[in-house]
Amino acid sequence: MGRRRKNRTHLKGGVASNPGSAEGVPKSFVIKHGQVGTSLTQLVRDVRKVMEPNTASRLKERARNKLRDFLTMAPALGVTHMLAFTLTDVAPSMRIVRLSAGPTLSFRVERYSLMKDIVNSSRRARSMSSVEYLSPPLLVLASFPPPSPTTPPHLTLMMKTFQSMFPPLAPQSLSLSSARRVVLIHYNADRGTVDFRHYLITVKPYGVSKRIRRILEGTVPAKSSSSASHSHTHTLDLGNEKDVADFLLRKRGEPGPSSDGYESAASSASSAAGDDADAISLADDYVGRNNKKGQKRAVKLDEVGPRMELRLIKVVEGVPGKEGGVLYHEFVKKSKAEIKAQKAEHAAKEKLRQQRREEQERNVQRKKAQQEAKKKGKNAGEPEDDEEDEEEEMEEDEEMMSGNEDVSDEEADDGEGAWDGDEMISEDEGEEEDSGSESEEEVPRPPPKKLKTKSKR
């Protein structure tokens, strides 16, 4: 019987074979905590898909898990950001925590739509496969004011926070085929909100009508369950057509090949994909059919969801459980004196926390030293303990002997055989009296033996 070979479950080549695990690439946790409904739970799953592949897509939360548990485990796993969703009395809330020192941005989710809602409401629904999630999305920040002395600091911080959640873009080393998705963060200055969108990049032939594009791409739209098989095989059925022109020039809504009408070239031009502004020349080979280097193609963005409208409520220093000063609040405005008092209070709390931490470390070191000393004493100090026990026993024996001598002296003074009525008679003496032994000579009794008890060491 041959020797069974073990299949290695880890990646060969280390970080080089897995670019998502390279150093400097941000990683994230997307979690929910507290009592949330099914819709918010599905939103958490959808946001995890957006953050792939640099997120824990199979992370499971339990009811007994606290937010502190994830904050404790995140640095050990190299996690840099944590998105925590919860449900409040007003609206759903999302917190973006920058690990491990903060800051923490709290958003209110004004409105949101799930992936399935976007797909069901779209006329041209695009099915997402697992291939699109193998590479991180491209980040686009729109309508944010440029950093300047007049720009509110919370807007600059919010823009940098979203920018640090995704890997940096390097056009020189970026592979064109890895650009599959786009995340759009749009700032709405009129409402003071941030729009979150997720798109899929699609490349289509340029300058041809929709029916010719179907022939080039090899796809057929599925209008019913019977035609779904044709869309699956990517073949075009022209068996019922008299001429290929019946398929290419038939107007929309006209029934079958029995019609003799043809649409003009001017009407077919309106169905051409894109104009000169949308046309680009591919710099490299791209995924899809006939998308070769140098080909002229039209680039489109198809929204796949989820969709969120966020409002920034508060920015706090530190992480949950170790919050510092409030850098920004949407509804609460404080004076300079109140801000100064708040900073002093947080400084005092931090000082007290540091003192408790140092005290705890000293206690741990002291206990370790005691345990080590106890182990050393147990190994080398056993004879000393025995000698001390023997000395204590000897002292106790001497005390008992002296006590017996005092009792015998008192008996001699009171007279022989004079017993106190309250004194108990020992069993040995009672037996001697019953046996009727009459000896004139007084036999001294030996002192009672002390029972040795072994102390636990």
Coordinates of C-alpha atoms in Angstrom, one line a residue, residues 177-445:
S177 CA -8.4 42.8 -16.3
S178 CA -8.4 43.2 -12.5
A179 CA -10.5 46.4 -12.7
R180 CA -13.9 44.8 -12.5
R181 CA -15.9 46.9 -9.9
V182 CA -16.2 50.6 -8.8
V183 CA -17.3 52.0 -5.5
L184 CA -18.6 55.5 -5.7
I185 CA -18.6 57.8 -2.7
H186 CA -20.5 61.0 -3.6
Y187 CA -20.8 64.0 -1.2
N188 CA -24.1 65.8 -1.5
A189 CA -23.4 69.3 -0.2
D190 CA -27.1 70.4 -0.4
R191 CA -28.3 67.7 2.0
G192 CA -25.0 67.1 3.9
T193 CA -25.1 63.4 3.1
V194 CA -22.9 60.8 1.4
D195 CA -24.1 58.5 -1.3
F196 CA -22.7 55.0 -1.4
R197 CA -22.9 53.2 -4.8
H198 CA -21.5 49.9 -6.1
Y199 CA -21.1 49.3 -9.9
L200 CA -19.9 46.6 -12.2
I201 CA -17.7 47.6 -15.2
T202 CA -18.9 46.4 -18.5
V203 CA -17.2 46.8 -21.9
K204 CA -19.4 46.7 -25.1
P205 CA -18.7 47.0 -28.8
Y206 CA -18.8 50.6 -30.0
G207 CA -20.7 52.0 -33.0
V208 CA -22.9 49.1 -33.8
S209 CA -26.6 48.5 -33.2
K210 CA -28.0 46.5 -30.4
R211 CA -28.9 43.5 -32.6
I212 CA -25.5 43.4 -34.2
R213 CA -23.9 43.6 -30.8
R214 CA -25.8 40.6 -29.7
I215 CA -24.4 38.7 -32.7
L216 CA -20.9 39.8 -31.8
E217 CA -21.2 39.0 -28.1
G218 CA -23.1 35.8 -28.8
T219 CA -25.9 36.5 -26.3
V220 CA -29.7 36.4 -26.6
P221 CA -32.1 38.1 -24.1
A222 CA -34.2 35.7 -22.1
K223 CA -37.8 36.8 -22.4
S224 CA -39.4 33.6 -21.0
S225 CA -38.5 30.3 -19.5
S226 CA -38.4 28.7 -23.0
S227 CA -35.8 31.2 -24.3
A228 CA -33.7 30.9 -21.1
S229 CA -31.9 27.9 -22.6
H230 CA -30.9 29.9 -25.6
S231 CA -29.3 32.6 -23.4
H232 CA -27.5 30.0 -21.5
T233 CA -25.9 28.5 -24.6
H234 CA -25.1 31.9 -26.1
T235 CA -26.4 31.0 -29.5
L236 CA -28.7 32.9 -31.8
D237 CA -31.7 31.0 -33.4
L238 CA -32.5 32.4 -36.9
G239 CA -34.3 29.3 -38.1
N240 CA -37.7 31.2 -38.3
E241 CA -36.2 34.2 -40.2
K242 CA -36.4 34.5 -44.0
D243 CA -33.3 36.7 -44.1
V244 CA -30.8 38.0 -41.6
A245 CA -32.1 41.5 -42.4
D246 CA -35.4 40.5 -40.7
F247 CA -33.5 40.2 -37.4
L248 CA -31.2 43.2 -37.8
L249 CA -33.7 45.8 -39.1
R250 CA -37.0 44.8 -37.5
K251 CA -38.5 47.6 -35.4
R252 CA -39.1 47.1 -31.7
G253 CA -42.5 45.6 -30.9
E254 CA -43.2 44.2 -34.4
P255 CA -44.2 40.5 -34.4
G256 CA -42.1 37.8 -36.1
P257 CA -40.7 37.4 -39.6
S258 CA -44.2 37.9 -41.3
S259 CA -43.7 41.6 -41.3
D260 CA -42.2 43.2 -44.4
G261 CA -41.3 46.5 -42.8
Y262 CA -37.7 47.5 -42.3
E263 CA -36.3 50.2 -40.1
S264 CA -34.1 52.9 -41.7
A265 CA -30.5 53.5 -41.0
A266 CA -31.3 56.7 -39.1
S267 CA -33.6 54.8 -36.7
S268 CA -31.0 52.1 -36.2
A269 CA -28.3 54.7 -35.3
S270 CA -30.2 55.6 -32.2
S271 CA -29.6 52.1 -30.8
A272 CA -25.8 52.3 -31.3
A273 CA -23.8 51.8 -28.1
G274 CA -22.4 55.1 -26.9
D275 CA -21.0 58.1 -28.6
D276 CA -17.5 59.5 -29.2
A277 CA -17.2 60.6 -25.5
D278 CA -17.8 57.0 -24.3
A279 CA -15.4 55.3 -26.8
I280 CA -11.9 54.3 -25.6
S281 CA -9.1 52.2 -27.0
L282 CA -8.3 49.3 -24.7
A283 CA -4.7 49.6 -23.4
D284 CA -4.6 45.9 -22.7
D285 CA -6.7 42.7 -23.1
Y286 CA -9.8 42.8 -21.1
V287 CA -12.3 40.2 -20.0
G288 CA -15.1 39.4 -22.4
R289 CA -15.4 38.4 -26.0
N290 CA -13.2 40.2 -28.6
N291 CA -12.0 42.7 -26.1
K292 CA -8.4 42.8 -27.3
K293 CA -5.7 45.4 -27.0
G294 CA -6.3 48.4 -29.2
Q295 CA -10.0 47.7 -29.9
K296 CA -12.4 50.6 -29.6
R297 CA -15.0 49.9 -26.9
A298 CA -17.7 51.6 -24.9
V299 CA -17.3 51.4 -21.1
K300 CA -20.5 51.3 -19.1
L301 CA -21.2 51.0 -15.4
D302 CA -24.1 48.8 -14.2
E303 CA -25.2 49.3 -10.6
V304 CA -25.4 46.1 -8.6
G305 CA -25.9 47.4 -5.1
P306 CA -26.1 47.9 -2.3
R307 CA -27.0 51.5 -2.1
M308 CA -26.8 53.7 1.0
E309 CA -27.4 57.3 1.9
L310 CA -25.3 58.2 5.0
R311 CA -25.2 61.2 7.3
L312 CA -22.2 61.8 9.5
I313 CA -23.4 62.3 13.1
K314 CA -20.3 62.2 15.3
V315 CA -16.5 61.8 15.1
V316 CA -14.7 60.6 18.3
E317 CA -11.1 60.0 19.1
G318 CA -10.2 56.5 20.0
V319 CA -12.2 53.3 19.6
P320 CA -15.5 52.2 21.3
G321 CA -14.8 51.6 25.0
K322 CA -11.8 53.9 25.0
E323 CA -13.3 57.0 23.5
G324 CA -11.5 60.3 23.7
G325 CA -12.6 63.8 22.8
V326 CA -15.5 64.5 20.4
L327 CA -14.0 66.1 17.3
Y328 CA -17.3 66.8 15.5
H329 CA -21.0 66.4 16.3
E330 CA -23.9 67.2 13.9
F331 CA -26.4 68.4 16.5
V332 CA -24.4 69.3 19.7
K333 CA -22.2 72.4 19.6
K334 CA -19.9 73.3 22.5
S335 CA -18.1 76.4 23.5
K336 CA -14.3 76.7 23.9
A337 CA -14.6 76.4 27.7
E338 CA -16.7 73.3 27.5
I339 CA -14.3 71.7 25.0
K340 CA -11.4 72.6 27.3
A341 CA -13.1 71.0 30.3
Q342 CA -14.0 67.9 28.2
K343 CA -10.3 67.5 27.2
A344 CA -9.2 67.8 30.8
E345 CA -11.8 65.2 31.8
H346 CA -10.6 62.8 29.1
A347 CA -7.0 63.4 30.1
A348 CA -7.8 62.5 33.8
K349 CA -9.6 59.3 32.7
E350 CA -6.6 58.4 30.5
K351 CA -4.2 59.0 33.4
L352 CA -6.4 56.9 35.7
R353 CA -6.6 54.1 33.1
Q354 CA -2.8 54.2 32.8
Q355 CA -2.3 54.0 36.6
R356 CA -4.6 51.0 36.8
R357 CA -2.8 49.3 34.0
E358 CA 0.5 49.8 35.7
E359 CA -0.9 48.6 39.0
Q360 CA -2.2 45.5 37.3
E361 CA 1.1 44.8 35.7
R362 CA 2.9 45.1 39.1
N363 CA 0.4 42.7 40.6
V364 CA 1.0 40.2 37.9
Q365 CA 4.7 40.5 38.3
R366 CA 4.4 40.1 42.1
K367 CA 2.2 37.0 41.7
K368 CA 4.7 35.5 39.3
A369 CA 7.6 36.1 41.7
Q370 CA 5.6 34.5 44.6
Q371 CA 4.9 31.5 42.5
E372 CA 8.6 31.1 41.5
A373 CA 9.7 31.5 45.1
K374 CA 7.2 29.0 46.2
K375 CA 8.4 26.5 43.6
K376 CA 12.0 27.0 44.7
G377 CA 11.1 26.6 48.4
K378 CA 9.2 23.4 47.6
N379 CA 12.3 21.9 45.9
A380 CA 15.0 23.1 48.3
G381 CA 13.2 23.9 51.6
E382 CA 11.5 20.6 52.6
P383 CA 14.1 19.6 55.3
E384 CA 13.8 23.0 56.9
D385 CA 10.1 22.6 57.1
D386 CA 10.5 19.3 58.9
E387 CA 12.9 20.7 61.4
E388 CA 10.5 23.5 62.2
D389 CA 7.7 21.0 62.7
E390 CA 9.8 19.0 65.0
E391 CA 10.7 22.0 67.1
E392 CA 7.1 23.1 67.4
E393 CA 6.1 19.6 68.5
M394 CA 8.8 19.6 71.1
E395 CA 7.7 22.9 72.5
E396 CA 4.1 21.7 72.7
D397 CA 5.3 18.6 74.5
E398 CA 7.2 20.6 77.0
E399 CA 4.1 22.8 77.7
M400 CA 2.0 19.7 78.2
M401 CA 4.6 18.2 80.5
S402 CA 4.7 21.4 82.6
G403 CA 0.9 21.4 82.8
N404 CA 0.8 17.8 84.1
E405 CA 3.4 18.7 86.8
D406 CA 1.2 21.5 88.0
V407 CA -1.8 19.2 88.2
S408 CA 0.2 16.6 90.3
D409 CA 1.3 19.3 92.7
E410 CA -2.3 20.5 93.3
E411 CA -3.3 16.9 94.0
A412 CA -0.6 16.5 96.6
D413 CA -1.6 19.6 98.4
D414 CA -5.3 18.8 98.6
G415 CA -4.7 15.2 99.8
E416 CA -4.5 11.9 98.1
G417 CA -7.7 10.7 96.6
A418 CA -9.4 14.1 96.9
W419 CA -11.3 14.6 93.6
D420 CA -13.2 17.6 92.4
G421 CA -16.8 17.0 91.6
D422 CA -16.6 18.9 88.3
E423 CA -13.5 17.1 87.1
M424 CA -13.9 14.3 84.5
I425 CA -12.3 11.0 85.1
S426 CA -10.4 9.5 82.2
E427 CA -11.3 6.0 80.9
D428 CA -7.9 4.6 81.9
E429 CA -8.4 5.6 85.5
G430 CA -12.0 4.2 85.5
E431 CA -10.8 0.8 84.2
E432 CA -8.0 0.7 86.8
E433 CA -10.6 1.4 89.6
D434 CA -13.0 -1.3 88.3
S435 CA -10.2 -3.9 88.1
G436 CA -9.6 -3.4 91.8
S437 CA -5.9 -3.0 91.4
E438 CA -4.6 -1.7 94.8
S439 CA -1.1 -0.6 94.4
E440 CA 0.4 1.6 97.1
E441 CA 3.0 2.9 94.7
E442 CA 1.8 5.7 92.5
V443 CA 2.6 5.0 88.8
P444 CA 3.2 8.2 86.8
R445 CA 1.1 8.4 83.6

